[in-house]
Amino acid sequence: MAVTLRTLHKYRADKQKFSVLTAYDACFAQRISEAGIDVMLVGDSLGMVLQGHDSTVPVSVADMAYHTAAVARGNTGSLVMADMPFMAAATLERALDAATTLMQAGANMVKLEGAGWLADTIAVLKRNGVPVCAHLGLTPQSVNAFGGYRVQGRDEDTARQLIDDALALEAAGADVLLLECVPRAVTAKLVASVSVPVIGIGAGPECDGQVLVMHDLLGVSPGKPARFVRNFLAGNDSIEAAFRAYDRAIKDGSFPADEHCF
């Protein structure tokens, strides 16, 4: 049975965890969906893991549409979420054009990075039948503004702002939220404050779902792994087994563990 937005909301209501993993092509998309991963994120992380850039900023809407179409062709039942790349939501017109392109390429939902200022854009996308995941906390497209990849919401004011933004975006029509690199205590408060599913990456086990970049999960990304990463290929005899182990660890609560949290 195919995973839909309604499925994710039922998981939230039933307190059942769900898995999210990035995918970029048809071959891996088939393996990931067959392994039981609930959501495949066609991430603009492809700029780093596929194209060799040092950030996601160079990725275009055309890049995202190409990879979304490939993933959709290989999918066997997961929900497909596609990133809106750098500056794609800078204006309402650009957001509508980008969302149209990605949905027509095969996405079931788009993901936007930002904060409370996205509310008007999300409301218009929602009105036009585009499901939206709002990405809060560390938003990689803003790495230059942040001055690096830094944990967000560490002090009382920024933590409160993060929760206020989440509530504003939920009210605007965001169907799902994603938190990246947020202290676990802040995540717990935010998850308790909203009613939509929350996906985490470096945000603690309190989230309803967890996401990793596929290359991180397989231990093939260059450089030192981020704190929230676990190599699931280690100890497993195949890539498919690693995908299944990841899905199982999220659903049995063993991932993320304390050492993966801030």
mmCIF file of C-alpha atoms in Angstrom:
data_model
loop_
_atom_site.group_PDB
_atom_site.id
_atom_site.type_symbol
_atom_site.label_atom_id
_atom_site.label_comp_id
_atom_site.label_asym_id
_atom_site.label_seq_id
_atom_site.Cartn_x
_atom_site.Cartn_y
_atom_site.Cartn_z
ATOM 1 C CA MET A 1 0.000 0.000 0.000
ATOM 2 C CA ALA A 2 1.369 3.400 -0.992
ATOM 3 C CA VAL A 3 2.330 5.868 1.721
ATOM 4 C CA THR A 4 0.431 9.150 1.458
ATOM 5 C CA LEU A 5 0.211 12.360 3.443
ATOM 6 C CA ARG A 6 -2.773 10.866 5.210
ATOM 7 C CA THR A 7 -0.567 7.911 6.230
ATOM 8 C CA LEU A 8 1.940 10.247 7.882
ATOM 9 C CA HIS A 9 -0.787 12.005 9.834
ATOM 10 C CA LYS A 10 -2.146 8.643 10.977
ATOM 11 C CA TYR A 11 1.359 7.664 12.136
ATOM 12 C CA ARG A 12 1.471 10.847 14.191
ATOM 13 C CA ALA A 13 -1.966 10.164 15.709
ATOM 14 C CA ASP A 14 -1.027 6.558 16.496
ATOM 15 C CA LYS A 15 2.409 7.569 17.900
ATOM 16 C CA GLN A 16 4.053 5.374 15.275
ATOM 17 C CA LYS A 17 7.488 6.437 14.023
ATOM 18 C CA PHE A 18 8.239 6.651 10.308
ATOM 19 C CA SER A 19 11.381 6.658 8.180
ATOM 20 C CA VAL A 20 12.648 9.147 5.602
ATOM 21 C CA LEU A 21 15.725 8.754 3.412
ATOM 22 C CA THR A 22 17.126 10.763 0.519
ATOM 23 C CA ALA A 23 17.006 9.286 -2.985
ATOM 24 C CA TYR A 24 18.284 10.662 -6.274
ATOM 25 C CA ASP A 25 17.813 8.003 -8.975
ATOM 26 C CA ALA A 26 15.496 5.202 -10.064
ATOM 27 C CA CYS A 27 17.709 2.280 -9.028
ATOM 28 C CA PHE A 28 18.216 3.378 -5.429
ATOM 29 C CA ALA A 29 14.613 4.622 -5.224
ATOM 30 C CA GLN A 30 13.375 1.117 -5.954
ATOM 31 C CA ARG A 31 15.675 -0.420 -3.337
ATOM 32 C CA ILE A 32 14.748 2.196 -0.732
ATOM 33 C CA SER A 33 11.003 1.886 -1.225
ATOM 34 C CA GLU A 34 11.162 -1.910 -1.289
ATOM 35 C CA ALA A 35 13.029 -1.779 2.044
ATOM 36 C CA GLY A 36 9.962 -0.183 3.649
ATOM 37 C CA ILE A 37 11.182 3.414 3.904
ATOM 38 C CA ASP A 38 8.051 5.537 4.208
ATOM 39 C CA VAL A 39 9.234 8.751 2.547
ATOM 40 C CA MET A 40 11.915 9.367 -0.061
ATOM 41 C CA LEU A 41 13.294 12.900 -0.035
ATOM 42 C CA VAL A 42 14.774 14.057 -3.315
ATOM 43 C CA GLY A 43 17.141 16.360 -1.482
ATOM 44 C CA ASP A 44 19.060 19.335 -2.786
ATOM 45 C CA SER A 45 21.861 17.577 -0.896
ATOM 46 C CA LEU A 46 22.489 16.127 -4.364
ATOM 47 C CA GLY A 47 24.544 19.267 -4.935
ATOM 48 C CA MET A 48 27.075 17.927 -2.454
ATOM 49 C CA VAL A 49 26.843 14.117 -2.707
ATOM 50 C CA LEU A 50 26.289 13.862 -6.479
ATOM 51 C CA GLN A 51 27.604 17.089 -8.005
ATOM 52 C CA GLY A 52 30.565 17.678 -5.697
ATOM 53 C CA HIS A 53 29.710 21.194 -4.546
ATOM 54 C CA ASP A 54 30.489 22.351 -0.996
ATOM 55 C CA SER A 55 26.881 23.433 -0.348
ATOM 56 C CA THR A 56 23.372 23.048 -1.742
ATOM 57 C CA VAL A 57 23.308 26.617 -3.110
ATOM 58 C CA PRO A 58 24.264 25.784 -6.757
ATOM 59 C CA VAL A 59 21.377 23.324 -7.227
ATOM 60 C CA SER A 60 18.693 24.466 -9.690
ATOM 61 C CA VAL A 61 14.997 23.696 -10.095
ATOM 62 C CA ALA A 62 15.892 21.851 -13.307
ATOM 63 C CA ASP A 63 18.328 19.650 -11.353
ATOM 64 C CA MET A 64 15.645 18.880 -8.798
ATOM 65 C CA ALA A 65 13.024 18.093 -11.438
ATOM 66 C CA TYR A 66 15.386 15.714 -13.261
ATOM 67 C CA HIS A 67 16.157 13.710 -10.126
ATOM 68 C CA THR A 68 12.554 13.815 -8.874
ATOM 69 C CA ALA A 69 11.356 12.266 -12.127
ATOM 70 C CA ALA A 70 14.003 9.541 -11.865
ATOM 71 C CA VAL A 71 13.052 8.728 -8.269
ATOM 72 C CA ALA A 72 9.344 8.674 -9.124
ATOM 73 C CA ARG A 73 9.988 6.138 -11.879
ATOM 74 C CA GLY A 74 11.784 3.804 -9.463
ATOM 75 C CA ASN A 75 9.353 4.241 -6.569
ATOM 76 C CA THR A 76 7.215 1.296 -5.479
ATOM 77 C CA GLY A 77 5.122 2.829 -2.703
ATOM 78 C CA SER A 78 6.966 5.489 -0.716
ATOM 79 C CA LEU A 79 5.809 9.097 -0.563
ATOM 80 C CA VAL A 80 8.101 11.269 -2.710
ATOM 81 C CA MET A 81 9.087 14.661 -1.290
ATOM 82 C CA ALA A 82 11.183 17.099 -3.340
ATOM 83 C CA ASP A 83 13.265 20.023 -2.130
ATOM 84 C CA MET A 84 12.614 23.502 -3.442
ATOM 85 C CA PRO A 85 16.210 24.644 -4.075
ATOM 86 C CA PHE A 86 18.009 27.892 -3.233
ATOM 87 C CA MET A 87 15.910 31.014 -3.982
ATOM 88 C CA ALA A 88 13.049 28.958 -5.463
ATOM 89 C CA ALA A 89 10.670 30.463 -2.886
ATOM 90 C CA ALA A 90 12.132 33.985 -2.931
ATOM 91 C CA THR A 91 8.909 35.301 -4.489
ATOM 92 C CA LEU A 92 5.441 33.834 -4.674
ATOM 93 C CA GLU A 93 5.631 33.569 -8.457
ATOM 94 C CA ARG A 94 8.915 31.674 -8.305
ATOM 95 C CA ALA A 95 7.555 29.358 -5.632
ATOM 96 C CA LEU A 96 4.470 28.523 -7.690
ATOM 97 C CA ASP A 97 6.553 27.874 -10.800
ATOM 98 C CA ALA A 98 9.041 25.662 -8.939
ATOM 99 C CA ALA A 99 6.328 23.719 -7.111
ATOM 100 C CA THR A 100 4.471 23.149 -10.383
ATOM 101 C CA THR A 101 7.636 21.808 -12.014
ATOM 102 C CA LEU A 102 8.455 19.461 -9.134
ATOM 103 C CA MET A 103 4.918 18.145 -8.684
ATOM 104 C CA GLN A 104 4.604 17.504 -12.419
ATOM 105 C CA ALA A 105 7.946 15.673 -12.302
ATOM 106 C CA GLY A 106 6.468 13.209 -9.804
ATOM 107 C CA ALA A 107 6.715 14.700 -6.306
ATOM 108 C CA ASN A 108 3.878 14.111 -3.851
ATOM 109 C CA MET A 109 5.030 17.003 -1.640
ATOM 110 C CA VAL A 110 7.556 19.832 -1.739
ATOM 111 C CA LYS A 111 9.870 20.974 1.036
ATOM 112 C CA LEU A 112 10.736 24.629 1.656
ATOM 113 C CA GLU A 113 13.498 25.968 3.877
ATOM 114 C CA GLY A 114 12.842 29.098 5.914
ATOM 115 C CA ALA A 115 10.910 30.434 8.877
ATOM 116 C CA GLY A 116 7.686 32.281 9.668
ATOM 117 C CA TRP A 117 8.028 34.478 6.599
ATOM 118 C CA LEU A 118 7.078 31.444 4.474
ATOM 119 C CA ALA A 119 3.498 31.531 5.782
ATOM 120 C CA ASP A 120 1.963 33.409 2.845
ATOM 121 C CA THR A 121 3.737 31.209 0.299
ATOM 122 C CA ILE A 122 2.654 28.032 2.064
ATOM 123 C CA ALA A 123 -0.951 29.245 2.214
ATOM 124 C CA VAL A 124 -1.019 29.830 -1.557
ATOM 125 C CA LEU A 125 0.652 26.496 -2.343
ATOM 126 C CA LYS A 126 -1.813 24.718 -0.060
ATOM 127 C CA ARG A 127 -4.740 26.456 -1.751
ATOM 128 C CA ASN A 128 -3.452 25.220 -5.099
ATOM 129 C CA GLY A 129 -3.197 21.597 -4.017
ATOM 130 C CA VAL A 130 0.519 21.410 -3.203
ATOM 131 C CA PRO A 131 1.341 19.619 0.071
ATOM 132 C CA VAL A 132 4.201 21.349 1.889
ATOM 133 C CA CYS A 133 6.871 20.331 4.384
ATOM 134 C CA ALA A 134 8.407 23.362 6.124
ATOM 135 C CA HIS A 135 12.108 22.950 7.006
ATOM 136 C CA LEU A 136 13.147 24.831 10.170
ATOM 137 C CA GLY A 137 16.241 25.094 12.352
ATOM 138 C CA LEU A 138 19.479 24.661 10.433
ATOM 139 C CA THR A 139 18.461 25.365 6.846
ATOM 140 C CA PRO A 140 21.455 24.433 4.651
ATOM 141 C CA GLN A 141 20.547 26.875 1.879
ATOM 142 C CA SER A 142 21.258 29.654 4.402
ATOM 143 C CA VAL A 143 24.692 28.326 5.372
ATOM 144 C CA ASN A 144 26.374 31.537 4.219
ATOM 145 C CA ALA A 145 24.062 33.665 6.351
ATOM 146 C CA PHE A 146 24.592 31.377 9.362
ATOM 147 C CA GLY A 147 28.358 31.447 8.928
ATOM 148 C CA GLY A 148 28.527 27.660 8.810
ATOM 149 C CA TYR A 149 26.519 24.609 9.811
ATOM 150 C CA ARG A 150 25.480 25.494 13.359
ATOM 151 C CA VAL A 151 22.918 24.143 15.819
ATOM 152 C CA GLN A 152 19.889 26.434 15.994
ATOM 153 C CA GLY A 153 17.678 27.329 18.966
ATOM 154 C CA ARG A 154 20.334 27.087 21.669
ATOM 155 C CA ASP A 155 19.158 30.109 23.680
ATOM 156 C CA GLU A 156 15.729 30.934 25.046
ATOM 157 C CA ASP A 157 14.889 33.633 22.499
ATOM 158 C CA THR A 158 15.813 31.656 19.404
ATOM 159 C CA ALA A 159 14.132 28.530 20.778
ATOM 160 C CA ARG A 160 10.916 30.475 21.362
ATOM 161 C CA GLN A 161 11.132 31.946 17.864
ATOM 162 C CA LEU A 162 11.559 28.480 16.388
ATOM 163 C CA ILE A 163 8.389 27.266 18.089
ATOM 164 C CA ASP A 164 6.481 30.404 17.091
ATOM 165 C CA ASP A 165 7.573 29.921 13.479
ATOM 166 C CA ALA A 166 6.448 26.298 13.545
ATOM 167 C CA LEU A 167 3.024 27.284 14.835
ATOM 168 C CA ALA A 168 2.708 30.030 12.206
ATOM 169 C CA LEU A 169 3.603 27.684 9.370
ATOM 170 C CA GLU A 170 1.239 25.000 10.623
ATOM 171 C CA ALA A 171 -1.518 27.604 10.753
ATOM 172 C CA ALA A 172 -0.663 28.664 7.191
ATOM 173 C CA GLY A 173 -1.171 25.100 5.987
ATOM 174 C CA ALA A 174 2.154 23.272 6.325
ATOM 175 C CA ASP A 175 1.328 19.557 6.322
ATOM 176 C CA VAL A 176 4.651 18.411 7.800
ATOM 177 C CA LEU A 177 7.555 20.110 9.592
ATOM 178 C CA LEU A 178 11.234 19.173 9.440
ATOM 179 C CA LEU A 179 13.711 20.185 12.151
ATOM 180 C CA GLU A 180 17.451 20.089 11.576
ATOM 181 C CA CYS A 181 20.157 20.455 14.243
ATOM 182 C CA VAL A 182 17.941 21.626 17.103
ATOM 183 C CA PRO A 183 18.546 20.820 20.798
ATOM 184 C CA ARG A 184 16.508 17.859 21.933
ATOM 185 C CA ALA A 185 14.741 19.802 24.695
ATOM 186 C CA VAL A 186 13.568 22.421 22.201
ATOM 187 C CA THR A 187 12.373 19.725 19.821
ATOM 188 C CA ALA A 188 10.288 18.130 22.565
ATOM 189 C CA LYS A 189 8.512 21.426 23.249
ATOM 190 C CA LEU A 190 7.933 22.090 19.568
ATOM 191 C CA VAL A 191 6.571 18.609 18.831
ATOM 192 C CA ALA A 192 4.171 18.965 21.767
ATOM 193 C CA SER A 193 3.042 22.374 20.486
ATOM 194 C CA VAL A 194 2.019 21.357 16.951
ATOM 195 C CA SER A 195 -0.384 18.774 15.573
ATOM 196 C CA VAL A 196 1.312 17.924 12.267
ATOM 197 C CA PRO A 197 4.032 15.268 11.834
ATOM 198 C CA VAL A 198 7.576 16.438 12.591
ATOM 199 C CA ILE A 199 10.619 14.919 10.883
ATOM 200 C CA GLY A 200 14.001 15.287 12.562
ATOM 201 C CA ILE A 201 17.647 15.203 11.593
ATOM 202 C CA GLY A 202 19.907 15.938 14.524
ATOM 203 C CA ALA A 203 16.815 16.990 16.463
ATOM 204 C CA GLY A 204 16.209 14.028 18.772
ATOM 205 C CA PRO A 205 13.944 10.970 18.986
ATOM 206 C CA GLU A 206 10.901 13.014 20.010
ATOM 207 C CA CYS A 207 10.221 13.671 16.317
ATOM 208 C CA ASP A 208 7.605 11.555 14.558
ATOM 209 C CA GLY A 209 9.987 10.647 11.745
ATOM 210 C CA GLN A 210 13.722 10.702 11.055
ATOM 211 C CA VAL A 211 15.665 11.512 7.899
ATOM 212 C CA LEU A 212 19.244 10.913 6.802
ATOM 213 C CA VAL A 213 21.152 11.494 3.591
ATOM 214 C CA MET A 214 21.566 8.108 1.926
ATOM 215 C CA HIS A 215 25.306 8.551 1.441
ATOM 216 C CA ASP A 216 25.711 9.274 5.169
ATOM 217 C CA LEU A 217 23.696 6.178 6.068
ATOM 218 C CA LEU A 218 25.991 4.088 3.860
ATOM 219 C CA GLY A 219 29.150 5.678 5.251
ATOM 220 C CA VAL A 220 30.419 6.918 1.878
ATOM 221 C CA SER A 221 30.192 10.683 2.385
ATOM 222 C CA PRO A 222 33.603 12.396 2.494
ATOM 223 C CA GLY A 223 34.903 14.034 5.657
ATOM 224 C CA LYS A 224 33.966 13.551 9.282
ATOM 225 C CA PRO A 225 30.378 12.350 9.793
ATOM 226 C CA ALA A 226 27.985 14.761 11.505
ATOM 227 C CA ARG A 227 27.011 13.955 15.078
ATOM 228 C CA PHE A 228 23.541 12.811 14.044
ATOM 229 C CA VAL A 229 24.791 10.301 11.450
ATOM 230 C CA ARG A 230 24.989 6.532 11.927
ATOM 231 C CA ASN A 231 26.585 4.200 9.393
ATOM 232 C CA PHE A 232 23.963 1.484 8.869
ATOM 233 C CA LEU A 233 26.020 -0.395 6.296
ATOM 234 C CA ALA A 234 28.496 -1.334 9.040
ATOM 235 C CA GLY A 235 27.425 -4.718 10.367
ATOM 236 C CA ASN A 236 25.116 -5.433 7.434
ATOM 237 C CA ASP A 237 26.000 -7.473 4.365
ATOM 238 C CA SER A 238 24.208 -5.420 1.708
ATOM 239 C CA ILE A 239 22.875 -1.976 0.924
ATOM 240 C CA GLU A 240 19.322 -3.330 1.072
ATOM 241 C CA ALA A 241 19.990 -4.719 4.553
ATOM 242 C CA ALA A 242 21.331 -1.325 5.634
ATOM 243 C CA PHE A 243 18.141 0.381 4.437
ATOM 244 C CA ARG A 244 16.005 -2.132 6.324
ATOM 245 C CA ALA A 245 18.123 -1.769 9.459
ATOM 246 C CA TYR A 246 17.667 2.011 9.330
ATOM 247 C CA ASP A 247 13.904 1.685 8.959
ATOM 248 C CA ARG A 248 13.770 -0.836 11.812
ATOM 249 C CA ALA A 249 15.940 1.276 14.131
ATOM 250 C CA ILE A 250 13.700 4.305 13.728
ATOM 251 C CA LYS A 251 10.563 2.305 14.335
ATOM 252 C CA ASP A 252 11.876 0.436 17.377
ATOM 253 C CA GLY A 253 13.242 3.649 18.892
ATOM 254 C CA SER A 254 16.937 2.715 18.870
ATOM 255 C CA PHE A 255 17.823 5.506 16.435
ATOM 256 C CA PRO A 256 18.538 8.287 17.067
ATOM 257 C CA ALA A 257 20.268 7.523 20.369
ATOM 258 C CA ASP A 258 21.627 10.012 22.910
ATOM 259 C CA GLU A 259 24.930 10.317 21.079
ATOM 260 C CA HIS A 260 23.126 11.566 17.963
ATOM 261 C CA CYS A 261 21.404 14.454 19.781
ATOM 262 C CA PHE A 262 22.322 17.997 20.769
#
